[in-house]
């Protein structure tokens, strides 16, 4: 996006200024460590690579956090953390990344997540590290969503119900309003099937049923013919059809026809509900009961499917992706079944809302019996009313007598609804307005009153207050953001009693120390489903960044972090939770459009509404604020844009799950990537997506071999889980990692060290035992965020095992342009740039 399109002070903050300010911050830490400052000659395309090393921790929930902890412990054992300039994290990697940045800030640069055994001082490398108090704290909260069991489950259920009720209060006013309008136009059963539109007679229409729809359809033929003639007379240079006003007008007209059909359908369905009620008392179904029964039955079937699909949406999403990666008929059939389930689930909630509207109408309409004629407004009745001897038959007195003859006039309305309506009617002193014939008119008044009241109250609801974000944020913060330095004198007591450290629940991002910790980049996804900015490429999202200096994206522009914190209350726990907000109605490039309304209405969302960085400090804004009343509508319809005053931010994995993209934008000379995402098929989807984004957006090519890592892991995953495991794979020392090149434009080169959560059969006994019992290890579903102590430890141990053996030069790794996995210290590895960047001969 051109800078000229941005408004306010944030428009002046470009990538050049951001990188230079980051280099200044990194230099503060380098200087404290006795390393040379980081200098930036120039930025942008064809500029020299930045002589900096970035560490990227991937998404993957608590699984990635545990695996990343082990890798960080190995890096610390080799003294390599001091060589890391950037720390870029996504989702679960951000759990551990935030914990590292916060504790290093509080401890003035100390690594508190592991105690060395003393072997390093003697020149040897330890096979593992001892737990510290900080690691014990993480273990205690490995089941961070419900750390105290049933008490937390019940609390979470209460919060979910609160969110559902809040969402209901946003939807119910609209349903009540439409029900009231329908009842006012059709106050009695005899009015339902007449040629009228909400009580206005339409006998002049050519047909009695669906007259408006048919008329609009007939009118469309000459209109579209005139349009065709008009275009035929235009010159060739004026025949553009890309977003011109006539195609837009034609689309609006077609939608009007569809809306008219839907409105005219409602009386028939409501009439069918009366027929169904009568059929329960006497044999034979009514004329319209089949349609009503079908709608009610479909709603009953769709409701449980909606709940199941909402709960298992991640698994279904993974299954849907498999349809393009597998040619097996079984897999394709499962994928198509999943497609069907998703579409049914997506329609379920709107269908249930429609059924609720129908029942509201049914309860409020007077049952004055099923007449011989369809309506008092029908042509035969109008003709009879022209005759003096027939006038008495249609007089109000006769109608009231007919009502009296039907004792079921109000029996179909629930007694609680009638009593509530009477109370409201008396409170509002509306008895004089009511007529004896319309003895259920108080019900309509109740709908109007409740709808108006809820409409007003809904303006007090905050977009983030009742979503699942705060629950998720607070549970994450309790587990990963704590201050182990505030209780130094009592650390032994804390360790002995497993007591909690003081929390860092309100720590600002801007207060992360430049001198004590790597510069932290927290990656998220900006949802722009309603915009053309990224939709032309089908991404539905843009890369969004939280860092100590700046917050924003290329789509919104950037604002100083301190300004965003002051305006919105943003802090480190909030940014960490946003980066891991995997459960959402809108999920960037991973959005399932059919499920968007259902997930939004069910409050299945951990995303966050944030004030747009574009407008912070800009004074009078160019866009109207997104009122709380409309945020749910924006989520349901996907009308999310980068120029709204508030933008919707979710999990960074919804666009790029490795955290490498922002390091490539900064043209880092070296990148260490830790990939612990759920990848049971070992197809490396996030790496492949990154390669595509890097090539398209940045002109960067990544050359990385990884096939042998995948082959070994697929052989060992699940081996021993059943008697039919087959021939055992051959244990080997690697490869768990690969090293490749980064080809920046202008001929600049960088290197990428890629560490993958993988198996080669040489892991320790309890890791191998766990792998034998759980055949998805080390790629168990990210939906499992309820880790046991054993589960947390095996992932941590695997991360440490892979990284420590790699840096000890005990494992082989795959190297770009090498035919076989080779020793990391082999002369022909061409790793001089790696050693120079890290300042060590071991890597």
PDB file of N, CA and C in Angstrom, residues 3 62 118 161 270 437 730 771:
ATOM      1  N   UNK A   3       2.286   4.823   0.793  1.00  0.00           N
ATOM      2  CA  UNK A   3       2.272   5.582   2.041  1.00  0.00           C
ATOM      3  C   UNK A   3       1.279   6.722   1.990  1.00  0.00           C
ATOM      4  N   UNK A  62       0.986 -25.449  23.608  1.00  0.00           N
ATOM      5  CA  UNK A  62       1.855 -25.865  24.705  1.00  0.00           C
ATOM      6  C   UNK A  62       2.900 -26.870  24.221  1.00  0.00           C
ATOM      7  N   UNK A 118      27.503 -28.502  35.848  1.00  0.00           N
ATOM      8  CA  UNK A 118      28.903 -28.271  36.173  1.00  0.00           C
ATOM      9  C   UNK A 118      29.846 -28.864  35.170  1.00  0.00           C
ATOM     10  N   UNK A 161     -20.778 -19.377  28.901  1.00  0.00           N
ATOM     11  CA  UNK A 161     -22.213 -19.079  28.911  1.00  0.00           C
ATOM     12  C   UNK A 161     -22.450 -17.575  28.931  1.00  0.00           C
ATOM     13  N   UNK A 270     -45.554 -20.116   8.879  1.00  0.00           N
ATOM     14  CA  UNK A 270     -46.286 -19.905  10.137  1.00  0.00           C
ATOM     15  C   UNK A 270     -47.654 -20.561  10.069  1.00  0.00           C
ATOM     16  N   UNK A 437     -60.372  -7.918  20.555  1.00  0.00           N
ATOM     17  CA  UNK A 437     -60.104  -8.870  19.476  1.00  0.00           C
ATOM     18  C   UNK A 437     -58.619  -9.207  19.399  1.00  0.00           C
ATOM     19  N   UNK A 730      15.808 -48.337  11.654  1.00  0.00           N
ATOM     20  CA  UNK A 730      17.191 -48.361  12.138  1.00  0.00           C
ATOM     21  C   UNK A 730      17.481 -47.063  12.878  1.00  0.00           C
ATOM     22  N   UNK A 771       6.604 -42.369  22.871  1.00  0.00           N
ATOM     23  CA  UNK A 771       6.355 -42.479  21.431  1.00  0.00           C
ATOM     24  C   UNK A 771       5.725 -43.822  21.072  1.00  0.00           C
TER      25      UNK A 771
END
